[in-house]
Amino acid sequence: MFLSIAKNMLTARKPISLEMLRAAAERALYGVGLGFGFYLMLGSFINERFNPKLIIGTGVFIQFIIGLLSTLAVIYGVTPYRPEEFLIYANGGEEQAITLMGDLPEILSNHPMLLAFLGLTIFMAGLTSLLPAAEIGVQITESLMKFGRSKAALYFMGIVTVLGILDSPPNIADMFLKAVTTSLLLTSIFEAYPIVIGKEKPGAIDLAVLVVSVTLFIAGFIAQVHHDIKLGGIYYASVVLALFIGLLGIMGEKIVPQGPE
C-alpha cells in the first residue's frame, strides 16, 4: 500500500501554472531560511570583520541537524503508520500542520525526548534565521543613523520589539510575511544596479544573465502583487508596504541623507 502511494506521488502529473511557480519560489525562499536570504540580499552592509563562508557553512550544518531532528520528531511523534494517516500527512499542507499544533500537548505529554528534539529544533531554526538578520539590522542602523554599535543595537531591539507586538495576531503576521515576500522580489532588482553602473562593465554573458534575472524578478513581483490583491482585505497593506520599501530603495538618500563617515 505504501509503495503504491509513493509510486503514485512520484508519477503524478499536473500542468505547470504561474500559481504553482509562484508557490514553489515562495517555499524555496522560506526553505533556505529568511535569515540567510536577508544576509545574502543585504551583503553590501557586511564589512571585512565577517567570514561569510564560515557563517553560511555553520548555518548549513545547523539546518542539516534540524532536518535530522525534525525527521525524528515526525517519525516518533506523528507516526503515520496507517495509509490514511500517511495520506493526511503527505497531502495536508499548511492546514494540517496547523491542526497538528493543537494535538502537540497530548503528543508531547508522554514523550519527553520528543519534546527535547522539538525544542532544540525550534531553537536552531531561530538561531540560523535571527542571528544573521539581527547582525545585518544592527549594521544597517549603524550606517543610516551614524550611531555607535551599542546604541544601534538598542534602537534595533526597540524597533523589533514594537514590530513584534504589532505582528503578534496571526492575520497581521501573515500580512507582514506577504509584504516581505513581495518586497524581496522588488529589492532584488536594486542589487543589479551596482553591476550596471560599476567601473567594470559586465560582459555579454553577464549582461544576458542580468537581463534574464531582472525580467524574472519583475514578473515575479507583478505576480505576487496580483496574488496579494486577489486575497483582498488586510493583504492590500502587504502591497502598500512592499511598494513603500521599494520607494525607500529609490529615494533612500533623500529620506536619510548620508552624513560624513
mmCIF file of C-alpha atoms in Angstrom, residues 22-175:
data_model
loop_
_atom_site.group_PDB
_atom_site.id
_atom_site.type_symbol
_atom_site.label_atom_id
_atom_site.label_comp_id
_atom_site.label_asym_id
_atom_site.label_seq_id
_atom_site.Cartn_x
_atom_site.Cartn_y
_atom_site.Cartn_z
ATOM 1 C CA ARG A 22 4.934 31.373 -7.521
ATOM 2 C CA ALA A 23 4.232 28.925 -4.687
ATOM 3 C CA ALA A 24 7.404 26.942 -5.459
ATOM 4 C CA ALA A 25 9.547 30.083 -5.431
ATOM 5 C CA GLU A 26 7.936 31.227 -2.186
ATOM 6 C CA ARG A 27 8.598 27.897 -0.468
ATOM 7 C CA ALA A 28 12.165 27.789 -1.794
ATOM 8 C CA LEU A 29 12.815 31.208 -0.296
ATOM 9 C CA TYR A 30 11.444 30.131 3.076
ATOM 10 C CA GLY A 31 13.238 26.780 2.828
ATOM 11 C CA VAL A 32 16.745 28.248 2.871
ATOM 12 C CA GLY A 33 15.820 30.411 5.859
ATOM 13 C CA LEU A 34 14.790 34.029 5.694
ATOM 14 C CA GLY A 35 17.771 34.961 7.832
ATOM 15 C CA PHE A 36 20.220 33.768 5.208
ATOM 16 C CA GLY A 37 18.076 35.311 2.489
ATOM 17 C CA PHE A 38 18.457 38.709 4.121
ATOM 18 C CA TYR A 39 22.107 38.024 4.883
ATOM 19 C CA LEU A 40 22.897 37.497 1.207
ATOM 20 C CA MET A 41 20.490 40.146 -0.091
ATOM 21 C CA LEU A 42 21.952 42.861 2.115
ATOM 22 C CA GLY A 43 25.562 41.829 1.590
ATOM 23 C CA SER A 44 26.648 45.397 0.954
ATOM 24 C CA PHE A 45 26.342 46.080 4.690
ATOM 25 C CA ILE A 46 28.745 43.295 5.668
ATOM 26 C CA ASN A 47 32.241 44.528 6.419
ATOM 27 C CA GLU A 48 35.606 42.790 6.435
ATOM 28 C CA ARG A 49 35.218 41.514 10.013
ATOM 29 C CA PHE A 50 32.861 38.747 8.928
ATOM 30 C CA ASN A 51 33.697 35.495 7.187
ATOM 31 C CA PRO A 52 30.639 34.660 5.056
ATOM 32 C CA LYS A 53 31.897 31.144 4.267
ATOM 33 C CA LEU A 54 32.172 30.315 7.958
ATOM 34 C CA ILE A 55 28.786 31.800 8.872
ATOM 35 C CA ILE A 56 26.895 30.295 5.930
ATOM 36 C CA GLY A 57 28.665 26.942 6.381
ATOM 37 C CA THR A 58 27.674 26.892 10.042
ATOM 38 C CA GLY A 59 24.104 27.691 9.053
ATOM 39 C CA VAL A 60 24.009 24.859 6.524
ATOM 40 C CA PHE A 61 25.329 22.437 9.162
ATOM 41 C CA ILE A 62 22.699 23.588 11.661
ATOM 42 C CA GLN A 63 19.997 23.191 9.004
ATOM 43 C CA PHE A 64 21.230 19.614 8.453
ATOM 44 C CA ILE A 65 20.890 18.884 12.173
ATOM 45 C CA ILE A 66 17.417 20.462 12.110
ATOM 46 C CA GLY A 67 16.463 18.089 9.283
ATOM 47 C CA LEU A 68 17.537 15.060 11.333
ATOM 48 C CA LEU A 69 15.751 16.258 14.471
ATOM 49 C CA SER A 70 12.540 17.127 12.627
ATOM 50 C CA THR A 71 12.578 13.705 10.928
ATOM 51 C CA LEU A 72 12.837 12.005 14.321
ATOM 52 C CA ALA A 73 10.050 14.238 15.652
ATOM 53 C CA VAL A 74 7.744 13.252 12.775
ATOM 54 C CA ILE A 75 8.565 9.538 12.989
ATOM 55 C CA TYR A 76 8.140 9.224 16.743
ATOM 56 C CA GLY A 77 5.523 11.941 17.241
ATOM 57 C CA VAL A 78 3.117 11.829 14.315
ATOM 58 C CA THR A 79 3.856 8.190 13.371
ATOM 59 C CA PRO A 80 1.863 7.934 10.118
ATOM 60 C CA TYR A 81 1.887 4.125 10.197
ATOM 61 C CA ARG A 82 -1.559 3.683 8.603
ATOM 62 C CA PRO A 83 -2.139 4.550 4.910
ATOM 63 C CA GLU A 84 -4.889 7.054 5.713
ATOM 64 C CA GLU A 85 -2.663 8.864 8.222
ATOM 65 C CA PHE A 86 0.192 8.858 5.730
ATOM 66 C CA LEU A 87 -2.052 10.497 3.124
ATOM 67 C CA ILE A 88 -3.144 13.167 5.604
ATOM 68 C CA TYR A 89 0.485 13.901 6.494
ATOM 69 C CA ALA A 90 1.641 13.925 2.851
ATOM 70 C CA ASN A 91 -1.218 15.998 1.421
ATOM 71 C CA GLY A 92 -2.416 18.044 4.378
ATOM 72 C CA GLY A 93 -0.287 21.105 3.672
ATOM 73 C CA GLU A 94 -0.272 24.130 5.940
ATOM 74 C CA GLU A 95 -3.799 23.460 7.221
ATOM 75 C CA GLN A 96 -2.889 20.003 8.537
ATOM 76 C CA ALA A 97 0.313 21.369 10.060
ATOM 77 C CA ILE A 98 -1.711 23.976 11.964
ATOM 78 C CA THR A 99 -4.190 21.288 13.078
ATOM 79 C CA LEU A 100 -1.290 19.190 14.353
ATOM 80 C CA MET A 101 -0.222 22.075 16.598
ATOM 81 C CA GLY A 102 -3.437 21.587 18.559
ATOM 82 C CA ASP A 103 -2.501 17.958 19.205
ATOM 83 C CA LEU A 104 1.042 18.732 20.344
ATOM 84 C CA PRO A 105 0.259 18.918 24.107
ATOM 85 C CA GLU A 106 -1.169 15.396 24.027
ATOM 86 C CA ILE A 107 1.665 14.092 21.835
ATOM 87 C CA LEU A 108 4.408 15.664 23.939
ATOM 88 C CA SER A 109 2.961 14.868 27.376
ATOM 89 C CA ASN A 110 4.160 11.257 27.235
ATOM 90 C CA HIS A 111 7.302 11.807 25.150
ATOM 91 C CA PRO A 112 9.897 13.948 26.985
ATOM 92 C CA MET A 113 12.616 13.021 24.479
ATOM 93 C CA LEU A 114 10.400 14.193 21.623
ATOM 94 C CA LEU A 115 9.836 17.455 23.484
ATOM 95 C CA ALA A 116 13.611 17.903 23.733
ATOM 96 C CA PHE A 117 14.010 17.209 19.994
ATOM 97 C CA LEU A 118 11.284 19.705 19.130
ATOM 98 C CA GLY A 119 12.647 22.402 21.430
ATOM 99 C CA LEU A 120 16.176 22.011 20.078
ATOM 100 C CA THR A 121 14.887 22.115 16.500
ATOM 101 C CA ILE A 122 12.962 25.348 17.104
ATOM 102 C CA PHE A 123 15.968 26.901 18.853
ATOM 103 C CA MET A 124 18.323 26.043 15.991
ATOM 104 C CA ALA A 125 15.828 27.223 13.373
ATOM 105 C CA GLY A 126 15.588 30.552 15.156
ATOM 106 C CA LEU A 127 19.359 30.716 15.519
ATOM 107 C CA THR A 128 20.004 30.347 11.800
ATOM 108 C CA SER A 129 17.415 32.993 10.940
ATOM 109 C CA LEU A 130 17.587 35.542 13.726
ATOM 110 C CA LEU A 131 21.318 35.964 14.312
ATOM 111 C CA PRO A 132 22.375 36.861 10.749
ATOM 112 C CA ALA A 133 19.300 39.060 10.260
ATOM 113 C CA ALA A 134 19.882 40.806 13.607
ATOM 114 C CA GLU A 135 23.548 41.435 12.793
ATOM 115 C CA ILE A 136 22.647 42.969 9.454
ATOM 116 C CA GLY A 137 19.899 45.041 11.103
ATOM 117 C CA VAL A 138 22.371 46.460 13.614
ATOM 118 C CA GLN A 139 24.849 47.301 10.848
ATOM 119 C CA ILE A 140 22.133 48.999 8.780
ATOM 120 C CA THR A 141 21.114 51.059 11.825
ATOM 121 C CA GLU A 142 24.766 51.995 12.417
ATOM 122 C CA SER A 143 25.211 53.048 8.797
ATOM 123 C CA LEU A 144 21.991 55.022 8.412
ATOM 124 C CA MET A 145 21.786 56.716 11.800
ATOM 125 C CA LYS A 146 25.552 57.131 12.401
ATOM 126 C CA PHE A 147 25.236 55.532 15.843
ATOM 127 C CA GLY A 148 27.803 53.514 17.735
ATOM 128 C CA ARG A 149 27.279 49.764 17.803
ATOM 129 C CA SER A 150 25.763 49.635 21.303
ATOM 130 C CA LYS A 151 23.297 52.449 20.619
ATOM 131 C CA ALA A 152 22.416 50.971 17.217
ATOM 132 C CA ALA A 153 21.732 47.586 18.844
ATOM 133 C CA LEU A 154 19.498 49.265 21.451
ATOM 134 C CA TYR A 155 17.467 51.105 18.807
ATOM 135 C CA PHE A 156 17.256 47.998 16.657
ATOM 136 C CA MET A 157 15.951 45.859 19.547
ATOM 137 C CA GLY A 158 13.383 48.547 20.343
ATOM 138 C CA ILE A 159 12.126 48.620 16.754
ATOM 139 C CA VAL A 160 11.959 44.814 16.644
ATOM 140 C CA THR A 161 10.039 44.740 19.941
ATOM 141 C CA VAL A 162 7.434 47.218 18.686
ATOM 142 C CA LEU A 163 7.049 45.358 15.396
ATOM 143 C CA GLY A 164 6.813 42.053 17.279
ATOM 144 C CA ILE A 165 3.911 43.351 19.374
ATOM 145 C CA LEU A 166 2.102 44.632 16.274
ATOM 146 C CA ASP A 167 2.913 41.380 14.469
ATOM 147 C CA SER A 168 1.517 39.071 17.165
ATOM 148 C CA PRO A 169 -2.012 38.482 15.714
ATOM 149 C CA PRO A 170 -1.774 35.637 13.131
ATOM 150 C CA ASN A 171 -3.516 37.573 10.347
ATOM 151 C CA ILE A 172 -1.218 40.573 10.844
ATOM 152 C CA ALA A 173 1.823 38.273 10.866
ATOM 153 C CA ASP A 174 0.738 36.686 7.591
ATOM 154 C CA MET A 175 0.182 40.122 6.075
#
